[in-house]
Amino acid sequence: MPLVAGVDSSTQSCKVVIVDLETGALVRHGRAPHPDSTEVHPDIWWSALSQAIEAAGGIQDVRGISVAAQQHGMICLDEVGDVVRPAILWNDPRPARAAADLVAEWGAGETGRREWIRAVGLVPQPFHTVARLRWLAEHETTNAARTAAVCLPHDWLTSRLLGSRKIDGLVTDRSDASGTGYWSVLTGEYRRDLFGWALGHDAVVPSVLKPSEPAGLTHRGAMVGPGAGDNAATALGIGAGPGDVIISIGPPASSQRSSIPRSPTPAAG
């Protein structure tokens, strides 16, 4: 009976399920809580994942593991892979003004929104990574300057499962990359100009893996999958296919805004 493990690192907790690869039957599972906050140090997520794995009876006998995690949690790393500051979660409203500024800098009203959609397929909102980078550059200049790589929760947990701290080895998938605000869903490539425009300088971003492309192996030899953001993983879990419509309901974002404007002109998309 070959076994595989799935990880759900959500806002409130980390869950690990171990199932029979051939039948999908649940074999065992574990859970560990996350703190209630809009900022969390990623080490806490790793600790919770370790606890959940232990509660599930370990993963020494699994052949593969993959991580789904809350989307839009910005993790900044320095040159040696150390965390620069606690991760800013999707529910932190502070980048609201930064998001509005990014849109306005490409044109007033509908013009700016259309240009962003043409460039990357979305209009920046407070939870998108590109808005968080702008907020960081404006409010925490030292931390912004230290940032040598930027990734999201499932990217970081995947790197920890692989036992790697090298920032140039970070990987992600299309679902999480598409929510950053600097990855184009049309071209399948990063818009490095938008990334640098928001942060103030370029930095490492995770390589985007194909759905069936492995991220690597754990130290025990289990294959690590590319993983996904939580909403994309949900679509897989419920068996959604072409033409299906899925509605994901969550709490509304706050309208709180910061107060520091900025107005450079980005490259055209």
PDB file of C-alpha atoms in Angstrom:
ATOM      1  CA  MET A   1       0.000   0.000   0.000  1.00  0.00           C
ATOM      2  CA  PRO A   2       1.948   3.095  -1.192  1.00  0.00           C
ATOM      3  CA  LEU A   3       1.302   6.154   0.967  1.00  0.00           C
ATOM      4  CA  VAL A   4       1.407   9.880   0.173  1.00  0.00           C
ATOM      5  CA  ALA A   5       1.017  12.899   2.459  1.00  0.00           C
ATOM      6  CA  GLY A   6      -0.821  16.150   1.900  1.00  0.00           C
ATOM      7  CA  VAL A   7      -0.223  19.313   3.932  1.00  0.00           C
ATOM      8  CA  ASP A   8      -2.716  22.151   4.445  1.00  0.00           C
ATOM      9  CA  SER A   9      -0.963  25.070   6.142  1.00  0.00           C
ATOM     10  CA  SER A  10      -3.886  27.452   6.546  1.00  0.00           C
ATOM     11  CA  THR A  11      -4.333  30.669   8.503  1.00  0.00           C
ATOM     12  CA  GLN A  12      -5.567  28.909  11.644  1.00  0.00           C
ATOM     13  CA  SER A  13      -3.736  25.593  11.658  1.00  0.00           C
ATOM     14  CA  CYS A  14      -1.597  23.035   9.856  1.00  0.00           C
ATOM     15  CA  LYS A  15      -3.173  19.711   8.891  1.00  0.00           C
ATOM     16  CA  VAL A  16      -1.405  16.633   7.552  1.00  0.00           C
ATOM     17  CA  VAL A  17      -3.252  13.716   5.989  1.00  0.00           C
ATOM     18  CA  ILE A  18      -1.646  10.461   4.900  1.00  0.00           C
ATOM     19  CA  VAL A  19      -3.609   8.447   2.372  1.00  0.00           C
ATOM     20  CA  ASP A  20      -3.369   5.303   0.278  1.00  0.00           C
ATOM     21  CA  LEU A  21      -2.103   6.442  -3.122  1.00  0.00           C
ATOM     22  CA  GLU A  22      -4.103   3.820  -4.985  1.00  0.00           C
ATOM     23  CA  THR A  23      -7.486   4.157  -3.254  1.00  0.00           C
ATOM     24  CA  GLY A  24      -7.373   7.603  -1.648  1.00  0.00           C
ATOM     25  CA  ALA A  25      -8.401   6.094   1.688  1.00  0.00           C
ATOM     26  CA  LEU A  26      -7.350   8.076   4.760  1.00  0.00           C
ATOM     27  CA  VAL A  27      -4.756   6.163   6.759  1.00  0.00           C
ATOM     28  CA  ARG A  28      -3.887   8.680   9.490  1.00  0.00           C
ATOM     29  CA  HIS A  29      -3.774  12.412  10.127  1.00  0.00           C
ATOM     30  CA  GLY A  30      -2.460  15.132  12.459  1.00  0.00           C
ATOM     31  CA  ARG A  31      -3.033  18.791  13.253  1.00  0.00           C
ATOM     32  CA  ALA A  32      -1.291  21.706  15.003  1.00  0.00           C
ATOM     33  CA  PRO A  33      -2.576  25.271  15.591  1.00  0.00           C
ATOM     34  CA  HIS A  34      -1.270  28.551  14.168  1.00  0.00           C
ATOM     35  CA  PRO A  35      -1.348  31.855  16.080  1.00  0.00           C
ATOM     36  CA  ASP A  36      -4.142  34.360  15.497  1.00  0.00           C
ATOM     37  CA  SER A  37      -2.304  37.285  13.892  1.00  0.00           C
ATOM     38  CA  THR A  38      -1.755  39.298  10.709  1.00  0.00           C
ATOM     39  CA  GLU A  39       2.006  38.730  11.040  1.00  0.00           C
ATOM     40  CA  VAL A  40       3.612  35.333  11.671  1.00  0.00           C
ATOM     41  CA  HIS A  41       7.252  34.313  11.628  1.00  0.00           C
ATOM     42  CA  PRO A  42       7.574  31.431   9.135  1.00  0.00           C
ATOM     43  CA  ASP A  43       9.463  29.363  11.728  1.00  0.00           C
ATOM     44  CA  ILE A  44       6.135  29.020  13.535  1.00  0.00           C
ATOM     45  CA  TRP A  45       4.596  27.420  10.439  1.00  0.00           C
ATOM     46  CA  TRP A  46       7.503  24.985  10.193  1.00  0.00           C
ATOM     47  CA  SER A  47       7.141  24.108  13.873  1.00  0.00           C
ATOM     48  CA  ALA A  48       3.405  23.525  13.395  1.00  0.00           C
ATOM     49  CA  LEU A  49       4.066  21.345  10.339  1.00  0.00           C
ATOM     50  CA  SER A  50       6.581  19.301  12.320  1.00  0.00           C
ATOM     51  CA  GLN A  51       4.052  18.864  15.136  1.00  0.00           C
ATOM     52  CA  ALA A  52       1.281  17.887  12.709  1.00  0.00           C
ATOM     53  CA  ILE A  53       3.555  15.338  11.028  1.00  0.00           C
ATOM     54  CA  GLU A  54       4.405  13.854  14.417  1.00  0.00           C
ATOM     55  CA  ALA A  55       0.703  13.725  15.349  1.00  0.00           C
ATOM     56  CA  ALA A  56       0.057  11.900  12.068  1.00  0.00           C
ATOM     57  CA  GLY A  57       2.574   9.217  12.958  1.00  0.00           C
ATOM     58  CA  GLY A  58       5.438  10.587  10.888  1.00  0.00           C
ATOM     59  CA  ILE A  59       6.139  10.532   7.173  1.00  0.00           C
ATOM     60  CA  GLN A  60       9.018   8.059   7.131  1.00  0.00           C
ATOM     61  CA  ASP A  61       6.891   5.616   5.124  1.00  0.00           C
ATOM     62  CA  VAL A  62       5.416   8.014   2.548  1.00  0.00           C
ATOM     63  CA  ARG A  63       6.517   8.113  -1.066  1.00  0.00           C
ATOM     64  CA  GLY A  64       5.477  11.678  -1.730  1.00  0.00           C
ATOM     65  CA  ILE A  65       4.362  14.873  -0.015  1.00  0.00           C
ATOM     66  CA  SER A  66       3.044  18.218  -1.217  1.00  0.00           C
ATOM     67  CA  VAL A  67       2.041  21.464   0.466  1.00  0.00           C
ATOM     68  CA  ALA A  68      -1.013  23.679   0.027  1.00  0.00           C
ATOM     69  CA  ALA A  69      -0.916  26.873   2.064  1.00  0.00           C
ATOM     70  CA  GLN A  70      -2.642  30.171   2.643  1.00  0.00           C
ATOM     71  CA  GLN A  71      -1.955  32.473  -0.264  1.00  0.00           C
ATOM     72  CA  HIS A  72      -0.470  35.969  -0.329  1.00  0.00           C
ATOM     73  CA  GLY A  73       1.659  35.721   2.839  1.00  0.00           C
ATOM     74  CA  MET A  74       4.813  37.650   1.902  1.00  0.00           C
ATOM     75  CA  ILE A  75       8.076  36.114   3.181  1.00  0.00           C
ATOM     76  CA  CYS A  76      11.247  38.161   2.715  1.00  0.00           C
ATOM     77  CA  LEU A  77      14.633  36.414   2.945  1.00  0.00           C
ATOM     78  CA  ASP A  78      18.165  37.772   3.056  1.00  0.00           C
ATOM     79  CA  GLU A  79      21.125  36.518   1.027  1.00  0.00           C
ATOM     80  CA  VAL A  80      21.738  33.485   3.261  1.00  0.00           C
ATOM     81  CA  GLY A  81      18.064  32.515   3.477  1.00  0.00           C
ATOM     82  CA  ASP A  82      17.278  34.010   6.885  1.00  0.00           C
ATOM     83  CA  VAL A  83      13.843  35.553   7.376  1.00  0.00           C
ATOM     84  CA  VAL A  84      14.060  39.363   7.284  1.00  0.00           C
ATOM     85  CA  ARG A  85      10.800  40.061   9.155  1.00  0.00           C
ATOM     86  CA  PRO A  86       7.629  38.170  10.128  1.00  0.00           C
ATOM     87  CA  ALA A  87       5.490  37.264   7.125  1.00  0.00           C
ATOM     88  CA  ILE A  88       2.702  39.719   6.332  1.00  0.00           C
ATOM     89  CA  LEU A  89      -0.474  37.646   5.936  1.00  0.00           C
ATOM     90  CA  TRP A  90      -3.295  38.019   3.438  1.00  0.00           C
ATOM     91  CA  ASN A  91      -5.547  39.589   6.105  1.00  0.00           C
ATOM     92  CA  ASP A  92      -3.218  42.524   6.907  1.00  0.00           C
ATOM     93  CA  PRO A  93      -4.866  45.720   5.537  1.00  0.00           C
ATOM     94  CA  ARG A  94      -1.838  48.020   5.796  1.00  0.00           C
ATOM     95  CA  PRO A  95      -0.865  47.766   2.096  1.00  0.00           C
ATOM     96  CA  ALA A  96      -4.261  49.128   0.948  1.00  0.00           C
ATOM     97  CA  ARG A  97      -2.854  52.560   0.118  1.00  0.00           C
ATOM     98  CA  ALA A  98       0.143  50.996  -1.618  1.00  0.00           C
ATOM     99  CA  ALA A  99      -2.167  48.916  -3.828  1.00  0.00           C
ATOM    100  CA  ALA A 100      -4.207  51.993  -4.781  1.00  0.00           C
ATOM    101  CA  ASP A 101      -1.036  53.925  -5.561  1.00  0.00           C
ATOM    102  CA  LEU A 102       0.302  51.171  -7.809  1.00  0.00           C
ATOM    103  CA  VAL A 103      -2.906  51.241  -9.838  1.00  0.00           C
ATOM    104  CA  ALA A 104      -3.040  55.049 -10.012  1.00  0.00           C
ATOM    105  CA  GLU A 105       0.555  55.249 -11.215  1.00  0.00           C
ATOM    106  CA  TRP A 106      -0.541  53.516 -14.431  1.00  0.00           C
ATOM    107  CA  GLY A 107      -3.432  55.867 -15.039  1.00  0.00           C
ATOM    108  CA  ALA A 108      -6.440  57.354 -13.321  1.00  0.00           C
ATOM    109  CA  GLY A 109      -9.543  55.252 -12.726  1.00  0.00           C
ATOM    110  CA  GLU A 110     -10.323  52.520 -15.227  1.00  0.00           C
ATOM    111  CA  THR A 111      -7.182  53.210 -17.263  1.00  0.00           C
ATOM    112  CA  GLY A 112      -4.855  52.037 -14.498  1.00  0.00           C
ATOM    113  CA  ARG A 113      -6.931  48.940 -13.821  1.00  0.00           C
ATOM    114  CA  ARG A 114      -6.982  47.975 -17.504  1.00  0.00           C
ATOM    115  CA  GLU A 115      -3.213  48.354 -17.784  1.00  0.00           C
ATOM    116  CA  TRP A 116      -2.616  46.052 -14.803  1.00  0.00           C
ATOM    117  CA  ILE A 117      -4.973  43.435 -16.222  1.00  0.00           C
ATOM    118  CA  ARG A 118      -3.146  43.588 -19.549  1.00  0.00           C
ATOM    119  CA  ALA A 119       0.204  43.212 -17.781  1.00  0.00           C
ATOM    120  CA  VAL A 120      -0.441  40.431 -15.259  1.00  0.00           C
ATOM    121  CA  GLY A 121      -4.123  39.518 -15.334  1.00  0.00           C
ATOM    122  CA  LEU A 122      -5.155  41.219 -12.090  1.00  0.00           C
ATOM    123  CA  VAL A 123      -5.632  44.601 -10.425  1.00  0.00           C
ATOM    124  CA  PRO A 124      -3.444  44.984  -7.300  1.00  0.00           C
ATOM    125  CA  GLN A 125      -5.292  44.607  -4.008  1.00  0.00           C
ATOM    126  CA  PRO A 126      -3.877  44.947  -0.464  1.00  0.00           C
ATOM    127  CA  PHE A 127      -3.290  41.185  -0.212  1.00  0.00           C
ATOM    128  CA  HIS A 128      -1.262  40.871  -3.424  1.00  0.00           C
ATOM    129  CA  THR A 129       2.483  40.556  -2.900  1.00  0.00           C
ATOM    130  CA  VAL A 130       3.289  43.471  -5.194  1.00  0.00           C
ATOM    131  CA  ALA A 131       1.369  45.836  -2.882  1.00  0.00           C
ATOM    132  CA  ARG A 132       3.133  44.410   0.175  1.00  0.00           C
ATOM    133  CA  LEU A 133       6.502  45.006  -1.466  1.00  0.00           C
ATOM    134  CA  ARG A 134       5.592  48.645  -2.052  1.00  0.00           C
ATOM    135  CA  TRP A 135       4.429  48.998   1.551  1.00  0.00           C
ATOM    136  CA  LEU A 136       7.715  47.477   2.773  1.00  0.00           C
ATOM    137  CA  ALA A 137       9.778  49.815   0.591  1.00  0.00           C
ATOM    138  CA  GLU A 138       7.941  52.841   1.970  1.00  0.00           C
ATOM    139  CA  HIS A 139       7.636  51.904   5.643  1.00  0.00           C
ATOM    140  CA  GLU A 140      10.545  49.554   6.421  1.00  0.00           C
ATOM    141  CA  THR A 141      13.392  50.719   4.228  1.00  0.00           C
ATOM    142  CA  THR A 142      16.068  48.729   6.064  1.00  0.00           C
ATOM    143  CA  ASN A 143      14.111  45.498   5.752  1.00  0.00           C
ATOM    144  CA  ALA A 144      13.405  46.229   2.096  1.00  0.00           C
ATOM    145  CA  ALA A 145      17.114  46.763   1.440  1.00  0.00           C
ATOM    146  CA  ARG A 146      17.958  43.440   3.178  1.00  0.00           C
ATOM    147  CA  THR A 147      15.452  41.518   1.072  1.00  0.00           C
ATOM    148  CA  ALA A 148      17.300  39.279  -1.392  1.00  0.00           C
ATOM    149  CA  ALA A 149      14.407  36.905  -2.124  1.00  0.00           C
ATOM    150  CA  VAL A 150      10.622  36.927  -1.821  1.00  0.00           C
ATOM    151  CA  CYS A 151       8.397  33.853  -1.581  1.00  0.00           C
ATOM    152  CA  LEU A 152       5.024  32.722  -0.238  1.00  0.00           C
ATOM    153  CA  PRO A 153       4.118  30.282   2.582  1.00  0.00           C
ATOM    154  CA  HIS A 154       3.836  27.129   0.485  1.00  0.00           C
ATOM    155  CA  ASP A 155       7.113  27.988  -1.312  1.00  0.00           C
ATOM    156  CA  TRP A 156       8.951  28.369   1.995  1.00  0.00           C
ATOM    157  CA  LEU A 157       7.545  25.185   3.545  1.00  0.00           C
ATOM    158  CA  THR A 158       8.467  23.267   0.397  1.00  0.00           C
ATOM    159  CA  SER A 159      12.058  24.503   0.701  1.00  0.00           C
ATOM    160  CA  ARG A 160      12.159  23.380   4.333  1.00  0.00           C
ATOM    161  CA  LEU A 161      10.887  19.908   3.408  1.00  0.00           C
ATOM    162  CA  LEU A 162      13.723  19.758   0.881  1.00  0.00           C
ATOM    163  CA  GLY A 163      16.178  20.798   3.600  1.00  0.00           C
ATOM    164  CA  SER A 164      17.346  23.787   1.574  1.00  0.00           C
ATOM    165  CA  ARG A 165      18.121  27.341   2.684  1.00  0.00           C
ATOM    166  CA  LYS A 166      19.465  28.479  -0.685  1.00  0.00           C
ATOM    167  CA  ILE A 167      17.339  31.286  -2.050  1.00  0.00           C
ATOM    168  CA  ASP A 168      18.170  30.416  -5.646  1.00  0.00           C
ATOM    169  CA  GLY A 169      16.554  27.003  -5.091  1.00  0.00           C
ATOM    170  CA  LEU A 170      13.096  28.360  -4.192  1.00  0.00           C
ATOM    171  CA  VAL A 171      10.217  26.940  -6.237  1.00  0.00           C
ATOM    172  CA  THR A 172       6.500  27.612  -6.538  1.00  0.00           C
ATOM    173  CA  ASP A 173       3.578  26.766  -8.819  1.00  0.00           C
ATOM    174  CA  ARG A 174       1.380  28.743 -11.184  1.00  0.00           C
ATOM    175  CA  SER A 175      -1.442  29.225  -8.680  1.00  0.00           C
ATOM    176  CA  ASP A 176       0.678  31.057  -6.115  1.00  0.00           C
ATOM    177  CA  ALA A 177       2.792  32.866  -8.717  1.00  0.00           C
ATOM    178  CA  SER A 178      -0.363  34.195 -10.393  1.00  0.00           C
ATOM    179  CA  GLY A 179      -1.422  35.945  -7.183  1.00  0.00           C
ATOM    180  CA  THR A 180       1.760  37.941  -6.666  1.00  0.00           C
ATOM    181  CA  GLY A 181       0.977  40.773  -9.071  1.00  0.00           C
ATOM    182  CA  TYR A 182       4.294  40.422 -10.871  1.00  0.00           C
ATOM    183  CA  TRP A 183       3.773  37.139 -12.742  1.00  0.00           C
ATOM    184  CA  SER A 184       1.867  37.262 -16.008  1.00  0.00           C
ATOM    185  CA  VAL A 185      -0.814  34.634 -16.519  1.00  0.00           C
ATOM    186  CA  LEU A 186      -0.702  35.487 -20.227  1.00  0.00           C
ATOM    187  CA  THR A 187       3.000  34.900 -20.858  1.00  0.00           C
ATOM    188  CA  GLY A 188       3.772  32.533 -17.984  1.00  0.00           C
ATOM    189  CA  GLU A 189       6.729  34.686 -16.950  1.00  0.00           C
ATOM    190  CA  TYR A 190       7.622  37.086 -14.162  1.00  0.00           C
ATOM    191  CA  ARG A 191       7.396  40.806 -14.798  1.00  0.00           C
ATOM    192  CA  ARG A 192      10.686  41.719 -13.173  1.00  0.00           C
ATOM    193  CA  ASP A 193      10.104  45.383 -13.978  1.00  0.00           C
ATOM    194  CA  LEU A 194       6.960  45.416 -11.814  1.00  0.00           C
ATOM    195  CA  PHE A 195       8.700  43.545  -9.006  1.00  0.00           C
ATOM    196  CA  GLY A 196      11.620  45.989  -8.939  1.00  0.00           C
ATOM    197  CA  TRP A 197       9.319  48.978  -9.289  1.00  0.00           C
ATOM    198  CA  ALA A 198       7.423  47.933  -6.157  1.00  0.00           C
ATOM    199  CA  LEU A 199      10.366  46.877  -3.952  1.00  0.00           C
ATOM    200  CA  GLY A 200      12.904  49.365  -5.265  1.00  0.00           C
ATOM    201  CA  HIS A 201      15.373  46.713  -6.444  1.00  0.00           C
ATOM    202  CA  ASP A 202      15.412  43.259  -8.009  1.00  0.00           C
ATOM    203  CA  ALA A 203      15.560  40.061  -5.922  1.00  0.00           C
ATOM    204  CA  VAL A 204      15.224  36.303  -6.286  1.00  0.00           C
ATOM    205  CA  VAL A 205      11.748  34.906  -6.901  1.00  0.00           C
ATOM    206  CA  PRO A 206      10.831  31.189  -6.940  1.00  0.00           C
ATOM    207  CA  SER A 207      11.046  29.192 -10.144  1.00  0.00           C
ATOM    208  CA  VAL A 208       7.566  28.208 -11.329  1.00  0.00           C
ATOM    209  CA  LEU A 209       7.156  24.435 -11.630  1.00  0.00           C
ATOM    210  CA  LYS A 210       4.766  22.633 -13.929  1.00  0.00           C
ATOM    211  CA  PRO A 211       1.879  20.722 -12.239  1.00  0.00           C
ATOM    212  CA  SER A 212       3.612  17.356 -12.582  1.00  0.00           C
ATOM    213  CA  GLU A 213       7.157  18.615 -12.054  1.00  0.00           C
ATOM    214  CA  PRO A 214       8.671  17.500  -8.715  1.00  0.00           C
ATOM    215  CA  ALA A 215      10.354  20.037  -6.473  1.00  0.00           C
ATOM    216  CA  GLY A 216      12.889  17.473  -5.268  1.00  0.00           C
ATOM    217  CA  LEU A 217      13.285  14.845  -2.551  1.00  0.00           C
ATOM    218  CA  THR A 218      13.188  14.920   1.237  1.00  0.00           C
ATOM    219  CA  HIS A 219      16.223  13.615   3.109  1.00  0.00           C
ATOM    220  CA  ARG A 220      14.370  10.282   3.379  1.00  0.00           C
ATOM    221  CA  GLY A 221      13.857  10.120  -0.375  1.00  0.00           C
ATOM    222  CA  ALA A 222      10.152  11.030  -0.586  1.00  0.00           C
ATOM    223  CA  MET A 223       9.207  13.065  -3.644  1.00  0.00           C
ATOM    224  CA  VAL A 224       8.071  16.628  -2.916  1.00  0.00           C
ATOM    225  CA  GLY A 225       5.402  17.938  -5.282  1.00  0.00           C
ATOM    226  CA  PRO A 226       5.157  21.514  -6.560  1.00  0.00           C
ATOM    227  CA  GLY A 227       2.276  22.270  -4.175  1.00  0.00           C
ATOM    228  CA  ALA A 228      -0.284  25.043  -4.613  1.00  0.00           C
ATOM    229  CA  GLY A 229      -2.109  27.908  -3.027  1.00  0.00           C
ATOM    230  CA  ASP A 230      -5.048  26.854  -0.897  1.00  0.00           C
ATOM    231  CA  ASN A 231      -7.810  27.846  -3.327  1.00  0.00           C
ATOM    232  CA  ALA A 232      -6.154  26.052  -6.228  1.00  0.00           C
ATOM    233  CA  ALA A 233      -5.653  22.984  -4.037  1.00  0.00           C
ATOM    234  CA  THR A 234      -9.345  23.095  -3.120  1.00  0.00           C
ATOM    235  CA  ALA A 235     -10.261  22.985  -6.808  1.00  0.00           C
ATOM    236  CA  LEU A 236      -8.141  19.867  -7.178  1.00  0.00           C
ATOM    237  CA  GLY A 237      -9.626  18.346  -4.027  1.00  0.00           C
ATOM    238  CA  ILE A 238     -13.229  18.681  -5.183  1.00  0.00           C
ATOM    239  CA  GLY A 239     -12.385  17.412  -8.648  1.00  0.00           C
ATOM    240  CA  ALA A 240     -13.173  20.616 -10.537  1.00  0.00           C
ATOM    241  CA  GLY A 241     -12.794  20.426 -14.295  1.00  0.00           C
ATOM    242  CA  PRO A 242     -13.042  22.699 -17.335  1.00  0.00           C
ATOM    243  CA  GLY A 243     -16.282  24.683 -17.287  1.00  0.00           C
ATOM    244  CA  ASP A 244     -16.911  24.273 -13.550  1.00  0.00           C
ATOM    245  CA  VAL A 245     -17.502  27.411 -11.498  1.00  0.00           C
ATOM    246  CA  ILE A 246     -16.253  27.533  -7.911  1.00  0.00           C
ATOM    247  CA  ILE A 247     -17.044  30.236  -5.364  1.00  0.00           C
ATOM    248  CA  SER A 248     -14.678  30.661  -2.423  1.00  0.00           C
ATOM    249  CA  ILE A 249     -16.176  32.676   0.419  1.00  0.00           C
ATOM    250  CA  GLY A 250     -13.970  34.425   2.971  1.00  0.00           C
ATOM    251  CA  PRO A 251     -13.881  37.524   5.172  1.00  0.00           C
ATOM    252  CA  PRO A 252     -13.789  40.930   3.427  1.00  0.00           C
ATOM    253  CA  ALA A 253     -10.556  42.901   3.340  1.00  0.00           C
ATOM    254  CA  SER A 254     -10.358  46.029   5.452  1.00  0.00           C
ATOM    255  CA  SER A 255     -10.397  49.440   3.796  1.00  0.00           C
ATOM    256  CA  GLN A 256      -7.697  50.787   6.131  1.00  0.00           C
ATOM    257  CA  ARG A 257      -5.096  52.799   4.225  1.00  0.00           C
ATOM    258  CA  SER A 258      -1.598  54.063   4.865  1.00  0.00           C
ATOM    259  CA  SER A 259      -0.576  57.645   4.099  1.00  0.00           C
ATOM    260  CA  ILE A 260       2.710  57.742   2.200  1.00  0.00           C
ATOM    261  CA  PRO A 261       2.293  58.362  -1.547  1.00  0.00           C
ATOM    262  CA  ARG A 262       4.794  57.501  -4.263  1.00  0.00           C
ATOM    263  CA  SER A 263       4.596  58.085  -7.998  1.00  0.00           C
ATOM    264  CA  PRO A 264       7.243  56.662 -10.342  1.00  0.00           C
ATOM    265  CA  THR A 265       6.271  55.652 -13.857  1.00  0.00           C
ATOM    266  CA  PRO A 266       6.428  51.890 -14.524  1.00  0.00           C
ATOM    267  CA  ALA A 267       7.408  50.281 -17.798  1.00  0.00           C
ATOM    268  CA  ALA A 268       4.511  49.719 -20.138  1.00  0.00           C
ATOM    269  CA  GLY A 269       2.989  46.237 -20.083  1.00  0.00           C
TER     270      GLY A 269
END
